[in-house]
Coordinates of C-alpha atoms in Angstrom, one line a residue:
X1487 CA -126.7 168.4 -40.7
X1488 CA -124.1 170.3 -39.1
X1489 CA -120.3 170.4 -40.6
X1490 CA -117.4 171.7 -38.3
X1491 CA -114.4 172.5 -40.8
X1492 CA -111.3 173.1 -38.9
X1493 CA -108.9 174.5 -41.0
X1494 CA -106.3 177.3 -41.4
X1495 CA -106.8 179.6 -43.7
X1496 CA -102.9 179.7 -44.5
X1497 CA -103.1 176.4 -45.4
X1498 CA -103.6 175.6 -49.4
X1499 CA -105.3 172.5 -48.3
X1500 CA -108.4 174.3 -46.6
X1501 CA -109.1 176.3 -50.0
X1502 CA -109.0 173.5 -52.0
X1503 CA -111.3 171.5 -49.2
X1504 CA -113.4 173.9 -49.1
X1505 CA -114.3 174.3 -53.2
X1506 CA -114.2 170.0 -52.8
X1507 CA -116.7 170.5 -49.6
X1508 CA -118.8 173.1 -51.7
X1509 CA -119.3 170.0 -54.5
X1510 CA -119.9 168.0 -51.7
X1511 CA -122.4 169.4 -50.1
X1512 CA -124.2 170.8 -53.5
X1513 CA -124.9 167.2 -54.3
X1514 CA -126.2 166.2 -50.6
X1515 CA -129.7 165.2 -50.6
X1516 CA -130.4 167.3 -47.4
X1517 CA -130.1 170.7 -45.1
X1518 CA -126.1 170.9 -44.5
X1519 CA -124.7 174.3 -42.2
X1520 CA -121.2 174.5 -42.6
X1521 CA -119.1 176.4 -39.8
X1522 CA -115.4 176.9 -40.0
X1523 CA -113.5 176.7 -37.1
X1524 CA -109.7 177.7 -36.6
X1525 CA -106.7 175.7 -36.5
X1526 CA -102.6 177.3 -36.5
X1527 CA -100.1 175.0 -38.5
X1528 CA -97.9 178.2 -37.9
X1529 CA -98.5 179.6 -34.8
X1530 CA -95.3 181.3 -34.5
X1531 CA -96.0 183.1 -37.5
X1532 CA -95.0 186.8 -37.1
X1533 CA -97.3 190.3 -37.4
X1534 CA -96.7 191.8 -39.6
X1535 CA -96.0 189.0 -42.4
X1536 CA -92.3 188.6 -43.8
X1537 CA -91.9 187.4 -47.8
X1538 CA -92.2 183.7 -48.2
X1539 CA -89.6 183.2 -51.1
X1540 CA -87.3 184.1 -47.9
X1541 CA -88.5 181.9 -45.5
X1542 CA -88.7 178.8 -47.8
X1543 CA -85.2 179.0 -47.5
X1544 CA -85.0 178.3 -44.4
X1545 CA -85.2 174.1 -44.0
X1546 CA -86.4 174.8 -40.4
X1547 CA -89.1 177.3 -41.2
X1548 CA -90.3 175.3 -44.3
X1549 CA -91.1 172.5 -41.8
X1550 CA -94.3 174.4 -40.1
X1551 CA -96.0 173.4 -43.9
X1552 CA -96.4 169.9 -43.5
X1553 CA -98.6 170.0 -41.1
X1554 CA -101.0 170.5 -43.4
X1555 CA -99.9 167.7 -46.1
X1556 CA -98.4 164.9 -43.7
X1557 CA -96.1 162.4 -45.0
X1558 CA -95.3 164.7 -48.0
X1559 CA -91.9 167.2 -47.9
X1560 CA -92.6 170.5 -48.5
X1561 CA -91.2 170.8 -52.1
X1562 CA -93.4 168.0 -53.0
X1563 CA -96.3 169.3 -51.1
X1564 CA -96.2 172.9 -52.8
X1565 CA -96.0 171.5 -56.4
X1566 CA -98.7 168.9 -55.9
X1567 CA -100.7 171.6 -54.2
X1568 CA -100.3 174.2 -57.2
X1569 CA -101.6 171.5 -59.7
X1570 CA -104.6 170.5 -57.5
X1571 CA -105.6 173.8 -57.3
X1572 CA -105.7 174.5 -60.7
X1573 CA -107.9 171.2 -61.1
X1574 CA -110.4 173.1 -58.9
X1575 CA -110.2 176.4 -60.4
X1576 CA -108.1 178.2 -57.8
X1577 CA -106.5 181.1 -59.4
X1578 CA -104.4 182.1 -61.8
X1579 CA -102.3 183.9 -59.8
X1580 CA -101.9 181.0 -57.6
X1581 CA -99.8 180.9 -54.5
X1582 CA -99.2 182.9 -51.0
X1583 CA -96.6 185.3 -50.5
X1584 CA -96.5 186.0 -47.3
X1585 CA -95.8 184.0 -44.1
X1586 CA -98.2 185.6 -41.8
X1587 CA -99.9 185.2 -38.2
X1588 CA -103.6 184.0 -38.9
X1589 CA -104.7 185.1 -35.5
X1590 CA -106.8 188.1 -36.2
X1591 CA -108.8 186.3 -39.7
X1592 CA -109.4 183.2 -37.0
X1593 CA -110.6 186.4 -34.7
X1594 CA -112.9 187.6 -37.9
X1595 CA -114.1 184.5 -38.3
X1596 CA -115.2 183.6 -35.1
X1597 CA -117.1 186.8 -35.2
X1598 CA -118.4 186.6 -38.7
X1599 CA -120.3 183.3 -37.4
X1600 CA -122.9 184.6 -35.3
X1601 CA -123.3 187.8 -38.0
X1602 CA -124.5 185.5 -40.4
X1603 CA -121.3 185.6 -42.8
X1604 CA -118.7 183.4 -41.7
X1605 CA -118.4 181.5 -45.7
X1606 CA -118.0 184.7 -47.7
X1607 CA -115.5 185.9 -44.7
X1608 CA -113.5 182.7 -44.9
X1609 CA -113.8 182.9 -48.9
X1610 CA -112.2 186.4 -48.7
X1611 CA -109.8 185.2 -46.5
X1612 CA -108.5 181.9 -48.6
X1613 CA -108.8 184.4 -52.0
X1614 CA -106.9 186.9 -50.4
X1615 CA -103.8 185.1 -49.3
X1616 CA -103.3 182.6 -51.9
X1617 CA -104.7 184.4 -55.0
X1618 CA -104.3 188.0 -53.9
X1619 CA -101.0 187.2 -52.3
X1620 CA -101.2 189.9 -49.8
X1621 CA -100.3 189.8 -45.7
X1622 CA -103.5 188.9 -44.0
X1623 CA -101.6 189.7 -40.9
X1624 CA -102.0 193.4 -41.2
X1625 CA -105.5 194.7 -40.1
X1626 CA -105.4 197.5 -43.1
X1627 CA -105.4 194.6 -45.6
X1628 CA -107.7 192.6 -43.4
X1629 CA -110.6 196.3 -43.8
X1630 CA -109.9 195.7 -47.6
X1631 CA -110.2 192.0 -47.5
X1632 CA -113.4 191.7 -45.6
X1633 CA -114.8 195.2 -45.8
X1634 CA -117.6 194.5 -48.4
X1635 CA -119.1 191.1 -46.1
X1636 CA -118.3 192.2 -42.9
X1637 CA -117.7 196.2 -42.9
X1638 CA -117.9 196.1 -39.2
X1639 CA -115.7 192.9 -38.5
X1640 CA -112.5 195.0 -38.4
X1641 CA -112.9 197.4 -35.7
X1642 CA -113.9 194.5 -33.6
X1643 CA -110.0 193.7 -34.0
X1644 CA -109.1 196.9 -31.6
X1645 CA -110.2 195.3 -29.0
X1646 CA -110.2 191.9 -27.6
X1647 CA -113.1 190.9 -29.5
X1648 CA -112.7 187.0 -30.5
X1649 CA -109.7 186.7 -28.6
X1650 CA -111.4 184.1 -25.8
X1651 CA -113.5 182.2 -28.3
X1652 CA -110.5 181.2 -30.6
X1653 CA -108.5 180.7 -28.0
X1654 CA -111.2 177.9 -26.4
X1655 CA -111.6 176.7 -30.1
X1656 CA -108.3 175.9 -30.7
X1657 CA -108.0 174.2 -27.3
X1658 CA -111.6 172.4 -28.5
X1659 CA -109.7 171.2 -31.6
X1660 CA -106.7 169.7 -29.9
X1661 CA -108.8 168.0 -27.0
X1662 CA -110.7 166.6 -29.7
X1663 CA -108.0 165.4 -31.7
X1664 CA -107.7 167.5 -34.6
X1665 CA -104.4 167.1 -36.2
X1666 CA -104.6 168.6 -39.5
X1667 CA -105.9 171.1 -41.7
X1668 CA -108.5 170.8 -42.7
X1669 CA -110.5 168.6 -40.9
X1670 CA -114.3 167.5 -41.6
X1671 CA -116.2 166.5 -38.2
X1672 CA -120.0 165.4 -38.5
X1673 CA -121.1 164.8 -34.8
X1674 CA -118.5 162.8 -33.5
X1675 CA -116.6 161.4 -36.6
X1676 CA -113.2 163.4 -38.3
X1677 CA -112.7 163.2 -42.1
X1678 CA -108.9 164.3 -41.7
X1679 CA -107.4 165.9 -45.6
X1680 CA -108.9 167.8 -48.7
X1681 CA -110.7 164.9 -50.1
X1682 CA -112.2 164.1 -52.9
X1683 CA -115.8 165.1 -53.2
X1684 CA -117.0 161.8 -53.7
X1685 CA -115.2 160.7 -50.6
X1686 CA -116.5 164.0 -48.9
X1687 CA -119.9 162.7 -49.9
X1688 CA -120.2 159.4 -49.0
X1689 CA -118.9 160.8 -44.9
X1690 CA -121.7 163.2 -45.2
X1691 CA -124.3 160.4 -46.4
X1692 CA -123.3 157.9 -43.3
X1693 CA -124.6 161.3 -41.1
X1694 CA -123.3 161.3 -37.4
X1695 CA -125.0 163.3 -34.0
X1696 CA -122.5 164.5 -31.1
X1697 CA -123.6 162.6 -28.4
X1698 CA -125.8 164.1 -26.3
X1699 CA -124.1 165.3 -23.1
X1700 CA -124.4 168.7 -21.3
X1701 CA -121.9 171.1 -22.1
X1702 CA -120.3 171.3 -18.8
X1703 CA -119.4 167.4 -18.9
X1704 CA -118.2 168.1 -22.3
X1705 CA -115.8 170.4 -21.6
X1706 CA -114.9 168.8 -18.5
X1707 CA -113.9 166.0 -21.0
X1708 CA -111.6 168.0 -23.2
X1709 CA -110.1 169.8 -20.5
X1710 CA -109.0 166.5 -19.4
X1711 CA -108.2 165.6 -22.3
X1712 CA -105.6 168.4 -22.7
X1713 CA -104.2 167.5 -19.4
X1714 CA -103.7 164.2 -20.8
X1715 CA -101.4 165.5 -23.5
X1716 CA -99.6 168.0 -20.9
X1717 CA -101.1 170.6 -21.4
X1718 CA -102.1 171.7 -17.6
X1719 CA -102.7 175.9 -18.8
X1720 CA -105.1 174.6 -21.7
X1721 CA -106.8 172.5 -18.8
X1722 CA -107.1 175.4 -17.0
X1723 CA -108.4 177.6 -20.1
X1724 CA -111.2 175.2 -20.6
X1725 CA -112.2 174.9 -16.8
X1726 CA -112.1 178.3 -16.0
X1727 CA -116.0 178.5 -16.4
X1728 CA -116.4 175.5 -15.1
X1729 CA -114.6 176.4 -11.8
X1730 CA -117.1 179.7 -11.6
X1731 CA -120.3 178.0 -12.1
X1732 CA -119.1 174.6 -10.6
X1733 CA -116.2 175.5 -8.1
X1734 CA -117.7 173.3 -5.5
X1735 CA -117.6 169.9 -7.4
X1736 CA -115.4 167.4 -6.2
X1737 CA -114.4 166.5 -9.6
X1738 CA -114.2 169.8 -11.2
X1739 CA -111.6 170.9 -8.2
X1740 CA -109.8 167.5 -8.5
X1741 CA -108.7 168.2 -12.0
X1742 CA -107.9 171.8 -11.3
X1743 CA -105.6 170.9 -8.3
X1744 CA -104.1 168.3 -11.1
X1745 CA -103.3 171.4 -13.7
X1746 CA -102.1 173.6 -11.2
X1747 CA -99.9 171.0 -10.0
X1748 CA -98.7 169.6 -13.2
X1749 CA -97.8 173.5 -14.3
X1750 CA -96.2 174.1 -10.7
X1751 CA -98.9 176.7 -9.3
X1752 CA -97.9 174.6 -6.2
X1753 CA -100.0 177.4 -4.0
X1754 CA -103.5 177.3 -5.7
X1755 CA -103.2 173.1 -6.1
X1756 CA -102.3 172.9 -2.1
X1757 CA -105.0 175.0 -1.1
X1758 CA -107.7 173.3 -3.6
X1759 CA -106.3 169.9 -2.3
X1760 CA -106.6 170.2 1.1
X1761 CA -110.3 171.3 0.7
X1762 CA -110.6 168.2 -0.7
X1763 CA -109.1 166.2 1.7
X1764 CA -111.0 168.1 4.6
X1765 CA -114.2 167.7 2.9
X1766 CA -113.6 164.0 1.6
X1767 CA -111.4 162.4 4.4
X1768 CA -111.3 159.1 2.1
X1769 CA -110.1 160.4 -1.4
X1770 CA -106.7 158.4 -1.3
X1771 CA -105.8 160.0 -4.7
X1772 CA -106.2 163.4 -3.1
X1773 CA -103.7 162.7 -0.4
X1774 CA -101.2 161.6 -2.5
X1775 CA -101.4 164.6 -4.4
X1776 CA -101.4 166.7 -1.8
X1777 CA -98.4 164.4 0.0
X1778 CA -96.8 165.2 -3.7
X1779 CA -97.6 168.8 -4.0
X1780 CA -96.1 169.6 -0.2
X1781 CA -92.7 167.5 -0.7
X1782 CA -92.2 170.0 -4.4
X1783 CA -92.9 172.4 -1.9
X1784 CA -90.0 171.6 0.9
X1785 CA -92.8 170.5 3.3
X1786 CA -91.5 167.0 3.4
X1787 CA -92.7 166.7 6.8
X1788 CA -96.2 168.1 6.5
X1789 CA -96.5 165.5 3.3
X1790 CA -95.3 162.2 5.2
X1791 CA -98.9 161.9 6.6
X1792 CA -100.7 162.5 3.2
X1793 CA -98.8 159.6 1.1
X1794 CA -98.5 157.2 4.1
X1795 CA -102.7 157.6 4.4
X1796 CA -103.0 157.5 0.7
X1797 CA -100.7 154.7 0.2
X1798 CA -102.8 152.7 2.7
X1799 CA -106.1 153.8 1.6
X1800 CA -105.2 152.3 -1.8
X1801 CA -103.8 149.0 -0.6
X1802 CA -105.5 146.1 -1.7
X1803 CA -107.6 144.4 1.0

């Protein structure tokens, strides 16, 4: 059985989910692979990390931490979260110190998958910030924190190793609805909190497949998904593949001219759109966009034709 955890590993939650998913899983009367996937409650977190104790004073800062412990303030939520973790043998010294950018130990993680040692990364990680207490922003901190499990995970950082891979993940997560962190998925079911480990359990026992589409369709899905939720640039993130394999599908240019147009790259959706229209003469949706794309362009002229035909096309008859 496979077991996506999204999390963030600056989120107290995900450490103590993941000793609660450990007890879980140790239990499980089968084959379970765990892989860890990222997710930012703080993506405006800065490099390198400033002191917490300073931030926490700020109400508007302190807000970014309940997105990790919803419907609880975040007073409430750190002293619940000190005594939990206790209860599952987190620390002592308990607590972070740092607000810092997770970017680059999402980046190490991604790349610690396909190595072969993406738990003891993520385990270095959680120890690191909240029992350490030491900016996991900084990549000389990072060489220390992960240099005995994945020596050669750091250098990758130099470049723009990981970079596209988290970026597409975290897109993934939103299409897919993650909200929080962290996040259990088994096939297409979402066990949203830290649970319990019974409760953790008895989700793994009712088992779950992804259904079986080809990858092209599903990311075709979540790219729509994300345009959905107005996000036309992650749209276009997610398609990009899709319009170099695929560039020729009706569909796959249809949502593309709809991203470009809902994030005003008015030049790329007219030009897609009026493929369109010259290779499907009868796609009344197509006109209209491209009646709407022309009049945000001053072509008001050059547009009249395109609604009045798709306004007639999609009259009842």
């Amino acid at each position: 059985m496979r077991v996506e955890i999204w999390m963030d590993v600056v989120c107290p939650w995900a450490y103590i989910g993941k000793r609660r998913v450990e007890r879980a899983v140790a239990d499980f009367d089968g084959d379970v692979e765990v892989v860890w996937r990222p997710y930012r409650i703080d993506p405006s977190a800065p490099v390198p990390g400033e002191p917490l104790a300073e931030v926490l004073r700020d109400p508007v800062a302190d807000e970014a931490l309940r997105a990790c412990a919803p419907g609880l303030a975040p007073a409430e939520n750190r002293l619940r979260v000190d005594l939990i973790a206790a209860k599952e043998g987190l620390g002592p010294p308990w607590g972070a110190a740092w607000r810092a950018s997770s970017h680059d130990a999402h980046r190490l993680i991604a790349l610690a998958e396909p190595a072969g040692v993406q738990d003891a990364v993520v385990e270095a990680l959680l120890r690191a910030h909240f029992v350490d207490a030491v900016d996991i922003s900084d990549r000389e901190v990072l060489a220390r924190v992960v240099g005995d499990v994945f020596p050669e995970g750091v250098a990758l950082l130099d470049g723009d190793a990981g970079e596209e891979r988290v970026r597409e993940l975290l897109l993934e997560g939103r299409a897919r609805g993650i909200r929080t962190s962290p996040t259990i998925v088994v096939g297409d079911r979402a066990l949203a909190g830290a649970q319990p480990p019974e409760v953790i359990a008895e989700f793994l026992a009712e088992g779950g497949e992804r259904r079986s589409v080809p990858s092209e369709v599903e990311r075709y899905r979540w790219a729509e998904s994300l345009l959905d939720q107005r996000d036309p640039l992650g749209a276009l993130v997610l398609l990009r593949p899709l319009l170099s394999e695929h560039g020729s599908d009706r569909s796959v240019r249809l949502l593309a001219a709809r991203a470009w147009y809902a994030s005003a790259q008015l030049g790329r959706a007219r030009a897609a759109l009026e493929e369109l229209v010259a290779a499907h003469p009868a796609d009344a949706y197509a006109h209209v966009l491209l009646g709407r794309t022309l009049q945000r362009m001053s072509r008001g002229e050059q547009a009249g034709p395109h609604l009045r035909l798709g306004a007639a096309m999609a009259e009842p008859r």
